[in-house]
Tab-separated table of C-alpha atoms in Angstrom:
chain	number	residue	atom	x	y	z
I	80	UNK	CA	150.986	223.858	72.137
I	81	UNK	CA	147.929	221.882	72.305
I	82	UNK	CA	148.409	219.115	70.539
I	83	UNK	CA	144.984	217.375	70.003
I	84	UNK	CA	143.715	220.570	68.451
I	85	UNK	CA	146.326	220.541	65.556
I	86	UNK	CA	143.911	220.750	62.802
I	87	UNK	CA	144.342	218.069	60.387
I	88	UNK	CA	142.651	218.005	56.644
I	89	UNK	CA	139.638	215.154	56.922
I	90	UNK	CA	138.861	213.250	54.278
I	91	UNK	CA	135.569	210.884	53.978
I	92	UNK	CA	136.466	207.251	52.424
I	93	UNK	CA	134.684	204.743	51.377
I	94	UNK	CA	134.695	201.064	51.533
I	95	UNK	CA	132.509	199.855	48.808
I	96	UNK	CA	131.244	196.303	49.336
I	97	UNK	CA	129.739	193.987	46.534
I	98	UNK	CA	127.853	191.475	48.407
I	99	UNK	CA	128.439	187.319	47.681
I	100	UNK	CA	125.759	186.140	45.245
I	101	UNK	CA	126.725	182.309	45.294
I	102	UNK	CA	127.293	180.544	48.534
I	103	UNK	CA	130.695	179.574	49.997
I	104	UNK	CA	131.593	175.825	49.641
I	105	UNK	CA	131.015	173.818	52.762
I	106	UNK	CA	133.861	172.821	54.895
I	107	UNK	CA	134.679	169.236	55.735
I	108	UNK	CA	132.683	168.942	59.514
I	109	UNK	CA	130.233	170.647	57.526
I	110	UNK	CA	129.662	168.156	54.536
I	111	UNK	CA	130.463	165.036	57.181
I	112	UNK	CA	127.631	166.828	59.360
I	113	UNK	CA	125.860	167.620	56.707
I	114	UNK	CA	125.723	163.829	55.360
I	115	UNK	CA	124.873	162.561	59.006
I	116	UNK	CA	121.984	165.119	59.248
I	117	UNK	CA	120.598	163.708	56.092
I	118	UNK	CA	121.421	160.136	57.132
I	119	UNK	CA	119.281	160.405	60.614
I	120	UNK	CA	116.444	162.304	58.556
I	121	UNK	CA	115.976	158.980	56.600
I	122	UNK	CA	115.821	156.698	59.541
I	123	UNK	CA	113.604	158.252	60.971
I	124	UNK	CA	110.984	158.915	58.231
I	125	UNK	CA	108.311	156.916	56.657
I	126	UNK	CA	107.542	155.506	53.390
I	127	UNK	CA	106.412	158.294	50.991
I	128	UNK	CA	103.456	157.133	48.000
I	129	UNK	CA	105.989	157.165	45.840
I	130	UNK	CA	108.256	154.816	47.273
I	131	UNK	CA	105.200	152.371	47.923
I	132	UNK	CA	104.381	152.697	44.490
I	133	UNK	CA	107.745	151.880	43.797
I	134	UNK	CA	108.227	148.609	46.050
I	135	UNK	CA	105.055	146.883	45.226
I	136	UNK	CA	105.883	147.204	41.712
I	137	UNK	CA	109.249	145.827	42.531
I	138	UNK	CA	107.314	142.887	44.429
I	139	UNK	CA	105.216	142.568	41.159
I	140	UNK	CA	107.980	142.287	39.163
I	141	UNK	CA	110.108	139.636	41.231
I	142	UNK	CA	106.998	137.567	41.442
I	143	UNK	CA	106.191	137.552	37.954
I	144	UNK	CA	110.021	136.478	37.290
I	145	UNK	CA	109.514	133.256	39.887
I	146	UNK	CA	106.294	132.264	38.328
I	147	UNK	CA	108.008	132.325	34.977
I	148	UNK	CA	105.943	135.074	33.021
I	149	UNK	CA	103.192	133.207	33.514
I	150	UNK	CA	100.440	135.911	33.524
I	151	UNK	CA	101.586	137.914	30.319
I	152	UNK	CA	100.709	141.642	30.697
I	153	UNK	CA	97.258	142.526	28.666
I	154	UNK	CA	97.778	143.440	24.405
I	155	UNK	CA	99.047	146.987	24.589
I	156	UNK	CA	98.975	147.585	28.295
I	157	UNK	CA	101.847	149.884	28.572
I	158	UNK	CA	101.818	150.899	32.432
I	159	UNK	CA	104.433	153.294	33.383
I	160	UNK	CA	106.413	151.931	36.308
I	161	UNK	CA	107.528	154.196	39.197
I	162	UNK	CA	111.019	153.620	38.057
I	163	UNK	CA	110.330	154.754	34.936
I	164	UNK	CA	109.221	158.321	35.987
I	165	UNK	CA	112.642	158.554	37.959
I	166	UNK	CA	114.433	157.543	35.212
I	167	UNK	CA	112.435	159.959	32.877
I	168	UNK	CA	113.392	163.278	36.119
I	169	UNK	CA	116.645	161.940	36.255
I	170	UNK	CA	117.425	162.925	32.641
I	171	UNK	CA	115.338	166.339	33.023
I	172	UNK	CA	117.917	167.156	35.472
I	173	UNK	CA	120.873	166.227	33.077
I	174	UNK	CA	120.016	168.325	30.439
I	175	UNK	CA	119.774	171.001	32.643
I	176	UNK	CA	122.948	173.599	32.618
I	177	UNK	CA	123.414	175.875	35.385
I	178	UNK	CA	125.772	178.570	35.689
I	179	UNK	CA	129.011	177.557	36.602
I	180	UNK	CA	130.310	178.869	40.198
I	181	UNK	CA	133.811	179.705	38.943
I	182	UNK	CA	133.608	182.155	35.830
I	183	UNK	CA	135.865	182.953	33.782
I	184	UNK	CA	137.325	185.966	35.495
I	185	UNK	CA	138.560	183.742	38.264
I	186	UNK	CA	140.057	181.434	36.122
I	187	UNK	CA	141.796	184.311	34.244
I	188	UNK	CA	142.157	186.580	37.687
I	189	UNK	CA	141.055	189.589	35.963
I	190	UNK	CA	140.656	191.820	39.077
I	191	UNK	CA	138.827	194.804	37.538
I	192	UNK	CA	136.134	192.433	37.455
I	193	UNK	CA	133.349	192.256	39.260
I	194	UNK	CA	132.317	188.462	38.357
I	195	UNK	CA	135.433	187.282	40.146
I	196	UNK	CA	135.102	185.750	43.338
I	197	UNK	CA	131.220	184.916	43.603
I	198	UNK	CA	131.393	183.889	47.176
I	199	UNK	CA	133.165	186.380	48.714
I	200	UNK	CA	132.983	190.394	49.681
I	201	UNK	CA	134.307	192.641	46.865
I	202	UNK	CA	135.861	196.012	48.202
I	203	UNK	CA	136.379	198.898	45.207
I	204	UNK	CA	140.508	199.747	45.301
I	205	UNK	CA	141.617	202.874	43.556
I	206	UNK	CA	144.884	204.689	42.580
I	207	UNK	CA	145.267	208.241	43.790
I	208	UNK	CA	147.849	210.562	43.718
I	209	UNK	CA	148.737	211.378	47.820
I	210	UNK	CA	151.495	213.939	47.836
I	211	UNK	CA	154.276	212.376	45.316
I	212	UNK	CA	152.818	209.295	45.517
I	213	UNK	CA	150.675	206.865	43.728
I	214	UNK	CA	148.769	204.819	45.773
I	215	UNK	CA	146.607	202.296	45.930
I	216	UNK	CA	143.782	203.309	48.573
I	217	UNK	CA	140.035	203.274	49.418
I	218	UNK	CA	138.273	205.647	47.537
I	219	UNK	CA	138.501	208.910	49.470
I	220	UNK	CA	137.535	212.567	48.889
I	221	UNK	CA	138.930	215.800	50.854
I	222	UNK	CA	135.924	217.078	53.208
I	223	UNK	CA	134.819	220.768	51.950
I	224	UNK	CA	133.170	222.897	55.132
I	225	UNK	CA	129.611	222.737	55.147
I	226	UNK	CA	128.748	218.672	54.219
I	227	UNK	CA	128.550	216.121	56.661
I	228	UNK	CA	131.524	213.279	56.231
I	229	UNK	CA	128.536	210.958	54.742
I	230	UNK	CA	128.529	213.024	51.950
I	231	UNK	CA	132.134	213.287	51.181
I	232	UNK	CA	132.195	209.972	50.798
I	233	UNK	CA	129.528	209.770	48.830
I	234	UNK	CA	131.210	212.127	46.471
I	235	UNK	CA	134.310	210.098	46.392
I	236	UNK	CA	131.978	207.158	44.810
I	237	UNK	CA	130.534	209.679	42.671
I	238	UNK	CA	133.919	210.529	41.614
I	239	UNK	CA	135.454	207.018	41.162
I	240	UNK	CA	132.339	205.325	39.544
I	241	UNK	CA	129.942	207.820	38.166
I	242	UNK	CA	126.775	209.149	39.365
I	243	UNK	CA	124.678	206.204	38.050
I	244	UNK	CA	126.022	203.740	40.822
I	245	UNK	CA	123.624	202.806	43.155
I	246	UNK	CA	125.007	202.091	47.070
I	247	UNK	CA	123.301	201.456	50.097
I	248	UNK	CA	125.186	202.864	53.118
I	249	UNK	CA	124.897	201.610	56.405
I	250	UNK	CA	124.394	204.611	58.726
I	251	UNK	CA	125.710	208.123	58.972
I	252	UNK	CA	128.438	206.644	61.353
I	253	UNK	CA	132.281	206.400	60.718
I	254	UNK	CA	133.298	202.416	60.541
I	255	UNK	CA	137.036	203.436	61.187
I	256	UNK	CA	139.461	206.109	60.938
I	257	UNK	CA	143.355	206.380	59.797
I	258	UNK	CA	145.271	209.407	60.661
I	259	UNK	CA	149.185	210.402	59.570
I	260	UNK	CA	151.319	213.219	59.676
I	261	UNK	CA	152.661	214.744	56.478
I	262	UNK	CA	156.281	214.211	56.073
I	263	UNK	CA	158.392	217.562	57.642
I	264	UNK	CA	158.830	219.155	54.323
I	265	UNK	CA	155.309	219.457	53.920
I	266	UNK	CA	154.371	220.231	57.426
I	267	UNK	CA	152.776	223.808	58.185
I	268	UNK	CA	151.327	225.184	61.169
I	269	UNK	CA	147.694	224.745	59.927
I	270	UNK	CA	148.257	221.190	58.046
I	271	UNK	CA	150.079	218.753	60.574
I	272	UNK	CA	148.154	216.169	59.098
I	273	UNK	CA	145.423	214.097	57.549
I	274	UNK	CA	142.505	211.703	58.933
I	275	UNK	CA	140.694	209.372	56.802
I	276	UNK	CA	137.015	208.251	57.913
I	277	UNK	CA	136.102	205.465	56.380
I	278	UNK	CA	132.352	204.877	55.734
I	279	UNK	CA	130.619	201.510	54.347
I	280	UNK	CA	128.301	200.653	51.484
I	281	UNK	CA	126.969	197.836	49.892
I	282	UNK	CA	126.642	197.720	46.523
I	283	UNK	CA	123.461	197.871	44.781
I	284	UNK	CA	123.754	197.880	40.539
I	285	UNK	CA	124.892	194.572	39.682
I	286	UNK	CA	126.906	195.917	36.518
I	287	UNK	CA	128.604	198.529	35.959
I	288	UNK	CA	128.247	199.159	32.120
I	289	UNK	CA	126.538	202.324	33.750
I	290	UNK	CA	129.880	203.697	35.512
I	291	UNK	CA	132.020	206.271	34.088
I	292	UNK	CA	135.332	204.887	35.378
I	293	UNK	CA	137.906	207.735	35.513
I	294	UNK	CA	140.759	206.221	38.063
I	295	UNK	CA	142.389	202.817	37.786
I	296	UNK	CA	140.395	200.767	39.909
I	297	UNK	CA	140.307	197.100	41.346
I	298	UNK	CA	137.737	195.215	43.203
I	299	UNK	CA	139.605	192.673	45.629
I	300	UNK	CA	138.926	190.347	48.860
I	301	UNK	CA	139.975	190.557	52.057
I	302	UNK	CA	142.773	188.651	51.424
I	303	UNK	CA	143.935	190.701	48.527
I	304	UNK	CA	144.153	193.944	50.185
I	305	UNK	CA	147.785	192.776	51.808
I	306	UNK	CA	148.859	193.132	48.465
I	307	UNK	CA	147.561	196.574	47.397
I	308	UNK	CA	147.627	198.546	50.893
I	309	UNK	CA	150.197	199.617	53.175
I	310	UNK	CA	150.612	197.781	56.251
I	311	UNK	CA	149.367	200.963	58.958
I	312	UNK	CA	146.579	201.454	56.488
I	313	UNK	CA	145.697	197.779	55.908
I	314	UNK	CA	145.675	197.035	59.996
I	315	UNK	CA	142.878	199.763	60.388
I	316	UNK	CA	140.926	198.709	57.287
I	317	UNK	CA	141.148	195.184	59.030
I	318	UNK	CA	139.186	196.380	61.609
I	319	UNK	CA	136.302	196.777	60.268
I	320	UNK	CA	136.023	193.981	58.100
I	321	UNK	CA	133.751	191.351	58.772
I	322	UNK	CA	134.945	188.136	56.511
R	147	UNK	CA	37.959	201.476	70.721
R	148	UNK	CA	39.975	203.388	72.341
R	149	UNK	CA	41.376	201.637	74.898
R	150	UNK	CA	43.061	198.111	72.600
R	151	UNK	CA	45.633	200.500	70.723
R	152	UNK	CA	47.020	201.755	74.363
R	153	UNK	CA	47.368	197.606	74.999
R	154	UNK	CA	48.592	197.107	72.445
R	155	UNK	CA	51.434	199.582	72.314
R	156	UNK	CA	52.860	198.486	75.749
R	157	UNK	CA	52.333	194.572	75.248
R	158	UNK	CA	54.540	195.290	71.717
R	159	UNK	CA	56.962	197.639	73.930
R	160	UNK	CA	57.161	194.536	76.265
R	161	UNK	CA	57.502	192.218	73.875
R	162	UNK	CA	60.190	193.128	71.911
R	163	UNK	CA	62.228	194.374	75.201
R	164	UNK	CA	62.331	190.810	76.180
R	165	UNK	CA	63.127	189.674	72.893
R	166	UNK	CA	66.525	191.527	72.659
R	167	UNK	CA	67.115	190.882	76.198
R	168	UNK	CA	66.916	187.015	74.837
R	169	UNK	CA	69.269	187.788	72.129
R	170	UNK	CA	71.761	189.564	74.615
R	171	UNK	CA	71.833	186.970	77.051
R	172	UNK	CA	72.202	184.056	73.895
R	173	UNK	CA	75.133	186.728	73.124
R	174	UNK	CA	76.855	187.141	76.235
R	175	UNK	CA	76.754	182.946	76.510
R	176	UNK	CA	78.191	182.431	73.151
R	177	UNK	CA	81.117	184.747	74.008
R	178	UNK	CA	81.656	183.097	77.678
R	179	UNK	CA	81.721	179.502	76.331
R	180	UNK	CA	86.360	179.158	74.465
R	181	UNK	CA	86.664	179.943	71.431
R	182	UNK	CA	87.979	176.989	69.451
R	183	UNK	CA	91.483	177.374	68.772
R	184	UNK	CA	92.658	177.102	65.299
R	185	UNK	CA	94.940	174.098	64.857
R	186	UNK	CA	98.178	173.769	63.788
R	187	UNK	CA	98.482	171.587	60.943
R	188	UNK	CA	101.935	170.962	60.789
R	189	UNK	CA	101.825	169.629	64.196
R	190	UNK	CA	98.627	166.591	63.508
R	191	UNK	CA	100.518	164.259	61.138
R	192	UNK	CA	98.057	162.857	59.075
R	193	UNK	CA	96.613	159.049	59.786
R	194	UNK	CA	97.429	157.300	56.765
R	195	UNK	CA	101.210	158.132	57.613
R	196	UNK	CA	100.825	156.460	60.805
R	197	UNK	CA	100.240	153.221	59.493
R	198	UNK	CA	102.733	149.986	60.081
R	199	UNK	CA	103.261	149.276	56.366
R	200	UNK	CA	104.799	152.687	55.942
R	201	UNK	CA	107.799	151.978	58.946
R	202	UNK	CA	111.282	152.049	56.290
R	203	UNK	CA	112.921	148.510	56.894
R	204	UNK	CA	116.671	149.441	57.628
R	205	UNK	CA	119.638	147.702	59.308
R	206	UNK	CA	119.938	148.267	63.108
R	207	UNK	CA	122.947	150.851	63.649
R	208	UNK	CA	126.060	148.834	64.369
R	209	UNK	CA	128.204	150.346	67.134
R	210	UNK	CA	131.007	151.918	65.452
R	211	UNK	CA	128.319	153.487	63.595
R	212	UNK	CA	127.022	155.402	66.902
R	213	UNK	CA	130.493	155.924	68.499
R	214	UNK	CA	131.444	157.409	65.043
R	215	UNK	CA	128.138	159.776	65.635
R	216	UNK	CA	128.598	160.375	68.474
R	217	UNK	CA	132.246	161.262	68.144
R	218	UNK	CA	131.199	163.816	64.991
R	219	UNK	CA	128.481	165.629	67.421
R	220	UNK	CA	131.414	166.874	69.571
R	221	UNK	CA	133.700	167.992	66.962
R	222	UNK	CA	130.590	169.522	65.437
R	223	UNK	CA	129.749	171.296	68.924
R	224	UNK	CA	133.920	172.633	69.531
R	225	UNK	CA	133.869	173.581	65.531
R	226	UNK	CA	130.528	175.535	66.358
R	227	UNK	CA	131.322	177.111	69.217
R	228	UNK	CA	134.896	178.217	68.060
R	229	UNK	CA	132.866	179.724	64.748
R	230	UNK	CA	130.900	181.733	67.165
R	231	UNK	CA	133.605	182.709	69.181
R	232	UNK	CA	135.571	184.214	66.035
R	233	UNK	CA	132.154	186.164	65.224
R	234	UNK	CA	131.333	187.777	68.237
R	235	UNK	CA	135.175	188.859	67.940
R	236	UNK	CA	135.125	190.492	64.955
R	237	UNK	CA	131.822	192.435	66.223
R	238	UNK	CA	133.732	193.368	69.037
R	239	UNK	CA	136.633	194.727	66.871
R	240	UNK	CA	133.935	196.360	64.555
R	241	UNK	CA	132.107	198.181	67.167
R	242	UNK	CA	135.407	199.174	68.650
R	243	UNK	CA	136.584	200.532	65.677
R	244	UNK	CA	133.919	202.624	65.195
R	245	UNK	CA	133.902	203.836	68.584
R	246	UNK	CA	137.328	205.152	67.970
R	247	UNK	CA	136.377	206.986	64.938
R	248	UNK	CA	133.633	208.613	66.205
R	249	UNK	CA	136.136	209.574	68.771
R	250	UNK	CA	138.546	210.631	67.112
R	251	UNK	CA	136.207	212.812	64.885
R	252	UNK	CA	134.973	214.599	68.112
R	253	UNK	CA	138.378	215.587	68.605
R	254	UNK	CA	138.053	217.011	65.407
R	255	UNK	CA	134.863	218.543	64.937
R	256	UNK	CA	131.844	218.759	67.022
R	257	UNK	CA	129.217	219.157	64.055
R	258	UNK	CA	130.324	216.346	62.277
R	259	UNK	CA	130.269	214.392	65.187
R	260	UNK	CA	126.622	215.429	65.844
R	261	UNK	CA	125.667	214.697	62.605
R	262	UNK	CA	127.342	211.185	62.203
R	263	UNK	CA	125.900	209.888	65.257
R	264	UNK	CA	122.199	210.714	63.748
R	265	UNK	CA	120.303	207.857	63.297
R	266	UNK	CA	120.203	207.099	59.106
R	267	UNK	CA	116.330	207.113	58.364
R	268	UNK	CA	116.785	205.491	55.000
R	269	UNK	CA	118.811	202.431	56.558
R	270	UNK	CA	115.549	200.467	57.325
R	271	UNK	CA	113.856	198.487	56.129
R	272	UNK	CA	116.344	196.608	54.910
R	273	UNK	CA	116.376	193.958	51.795
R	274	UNK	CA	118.423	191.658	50.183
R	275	UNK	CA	118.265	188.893	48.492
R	276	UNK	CA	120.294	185.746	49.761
R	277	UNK	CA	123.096	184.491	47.683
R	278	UNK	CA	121.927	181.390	45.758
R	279	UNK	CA	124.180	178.027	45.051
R	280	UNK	CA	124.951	179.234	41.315
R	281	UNK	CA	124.522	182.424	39.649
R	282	UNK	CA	121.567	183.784	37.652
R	283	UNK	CA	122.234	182.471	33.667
R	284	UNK	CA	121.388	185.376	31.586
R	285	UNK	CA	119.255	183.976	29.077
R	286	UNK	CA	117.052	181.566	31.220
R	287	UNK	CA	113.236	181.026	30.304
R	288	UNK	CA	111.607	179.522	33.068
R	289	UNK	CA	109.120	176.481	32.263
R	290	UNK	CA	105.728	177.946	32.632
R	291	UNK	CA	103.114	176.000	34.854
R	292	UNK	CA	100.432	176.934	37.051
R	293	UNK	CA	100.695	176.600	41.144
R	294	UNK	CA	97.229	176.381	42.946
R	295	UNK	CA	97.200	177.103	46.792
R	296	UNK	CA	95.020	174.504	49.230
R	297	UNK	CA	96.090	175.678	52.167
R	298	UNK	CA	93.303	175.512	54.513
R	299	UNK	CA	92.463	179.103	55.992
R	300	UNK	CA	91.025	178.761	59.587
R	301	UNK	CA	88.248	181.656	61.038
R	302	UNK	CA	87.604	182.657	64.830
């Protein structure tokens, strides 16, 4: 028989992606280069107002030491100094609280999260039910004649997050594909098998108190999908994963 | 009586013929002689930052200091280029990938082949915003202040 034409059941996965929103720390060449850049940059610059401001007031001040206070300042001149003002931006910038970088959720590694892990690629995990088995896959949906693969999977994050989610795919284009055969006692003469097309989207809703969550789901790195996915599976997911 | 209208008619005709012709010819010169370029004024630095009292008064570079420069501009350049080697890499798996897929789904189907390799109209333009060095705090208020533009705006 002709093998290639076995038909096989296609299904249309996705791999949803929610984008970094802080950056990544710098590596060591990168702060020591980083430093140097900085260090050059001074050299080779020239004295700004401020900083002439600030040295002839320095001069001022060392002379008026030497001579002994001689020259009192005026009754109620108050001048403000140069130092003065950076002392005064210095403490604006203390009292200033930013966000911190590592949030609770990555302190606690709660992985249904999607505040873990600022710095990094998110991908959406879920738990489906494939033959006997619960597993933990990509999001996937089985293709029904008539839609284009694109669509499938855009039913599959329709049916693992809700209609309200908002996702940005990139092209109509499959970013990778995973086929196996069903185990013998399965097997028919119309259903050797199964391929999964797996499409990509970025993630567009920054919360989702909008989704209606109906399958256990996790949002994991690239380095956490070795512990969730099989090994065949994780090698082709691998593939197209830029990290 | 008759005959100063008719005069007058063709010395006004004249006239104003070689008036425009003036203006044409005053027309054509302006447009031969450049136009002045517009200049760039990031590239003039400014006088008053030229002058020797503004020089910064720093050590000389000892020359340990340069060797270890020098030394941290290679590892930079190897660290670089082995960064851009591992990029271009995982493009070429990418792309690969994909190839297979769409290969593997022309085994499969034809029309879904011929409809995934459409090109996505709604792809571009595409935005994002960059990822910033800590993330947005809910309940910020931004001090208010007013920014006024000077930037010169140069005409042809």
């Amino acid at each position: 028989a002709v093998a290639a034409a076995a038909p096989r059941r296609l299904f249309g996965a996705l791999c949803l992606l929610r984008l970094p929103r802080i950056t990544q720390p710098m590596r060591r060449e990168e702060e020591e280069v980083a430093a140097l850049m900085g260090q050059i940059e001074l050299e080779k610059s020239r004295y700004s107002d401020h900083e002439l401001r600030k040295l002839e007031e320095e001069e001022q001040l060392r002379r008026r030491r030497e001579s002994g206070y001689d020259d009192d300042e005026g009754p109620g001149q108050t001048v403000i100094m140069a130092q003065d003002l950076e002392d005064k931006w210095e403490q604006k910038l203390q009292r200033f609280r930013a966000a911190p970088r590592v949030t609770d959720a990555d302190k606690n590694n709660i992985r249904t999260s999607l505040e873990r892990k600022l710095d990094s690629n998110l991908m959406l995990l879920v738990k489906q039910k494939i033959g006997d088995q619960e597993l933990w896959l990509l999001p996937q949906a089985e293709w029904q004649p008539g839609e284009t693969l694109r669509s499938t999977a855009e039913r599959a994050l329709a049916a693992s997050l809700g209609d309200r989610i908002q996702a940005k795919f990139l092209g109509n284009a499959p970013y990778g594909h995973y086929k196996y055969k069903f185990p013998r006692a399965i097997r028919t003469e119309d259903n050797m098998g199964a391929k999964v097309f797996f499409f990509k989207a970025f993630l567009q809703s920054n919360d989702l108190s909008q989704a209606e969550l109906k399958e256990d789901f996790l949002w994991v790195t690239k380095d956490e999908l070795g512990d969730y996915l099989k090994s065949e599976y994780l090698k082709k997911v691998n593939r197209f994963l830029l990290d | 009586a008759r005959a100063q209208p008719k005069k007058k008619k063709k010395v006004d005709v004249k006239r104003e013929q070689a008036q425009k012709e003036r203006m044409k010819k005053k027309i054509r010169k302006l447009e031969k002689a450049a136009s002045e370029m517009i200049p760039i004024e990031d590239f003039m630095t400014p006088p008053k930052y030229l002058e020797s009292k503004r020089v910064r008064s720093l050590p000389p570079l000892s020359s340990e200091e340069i060797e270890r420069r020098v030394l941290l501009m290679k590892k930079w350049s190897l660290y670089k280029q082995k960064q851009d080697e591992a990029e271009k890499k995982a493009i070429q798996t990418l792309v690969a990938s994909q190839q297979a897929a769409l290969k593997e789904l022309r085994l499969e189907s034809e029309e879904l082949y011929q409809a995934a390799i459409k090109r996505d109209e709604g792809l571009f333009p595409f935005e994002r915003d960059g990822p910033n060095y800590t993330p947005p705090l809910p309940d910020y208020d931004p001090p208010e202040g007013k920014c006024t533009d000077i930037t010169k705006v140069y005409t042809q």
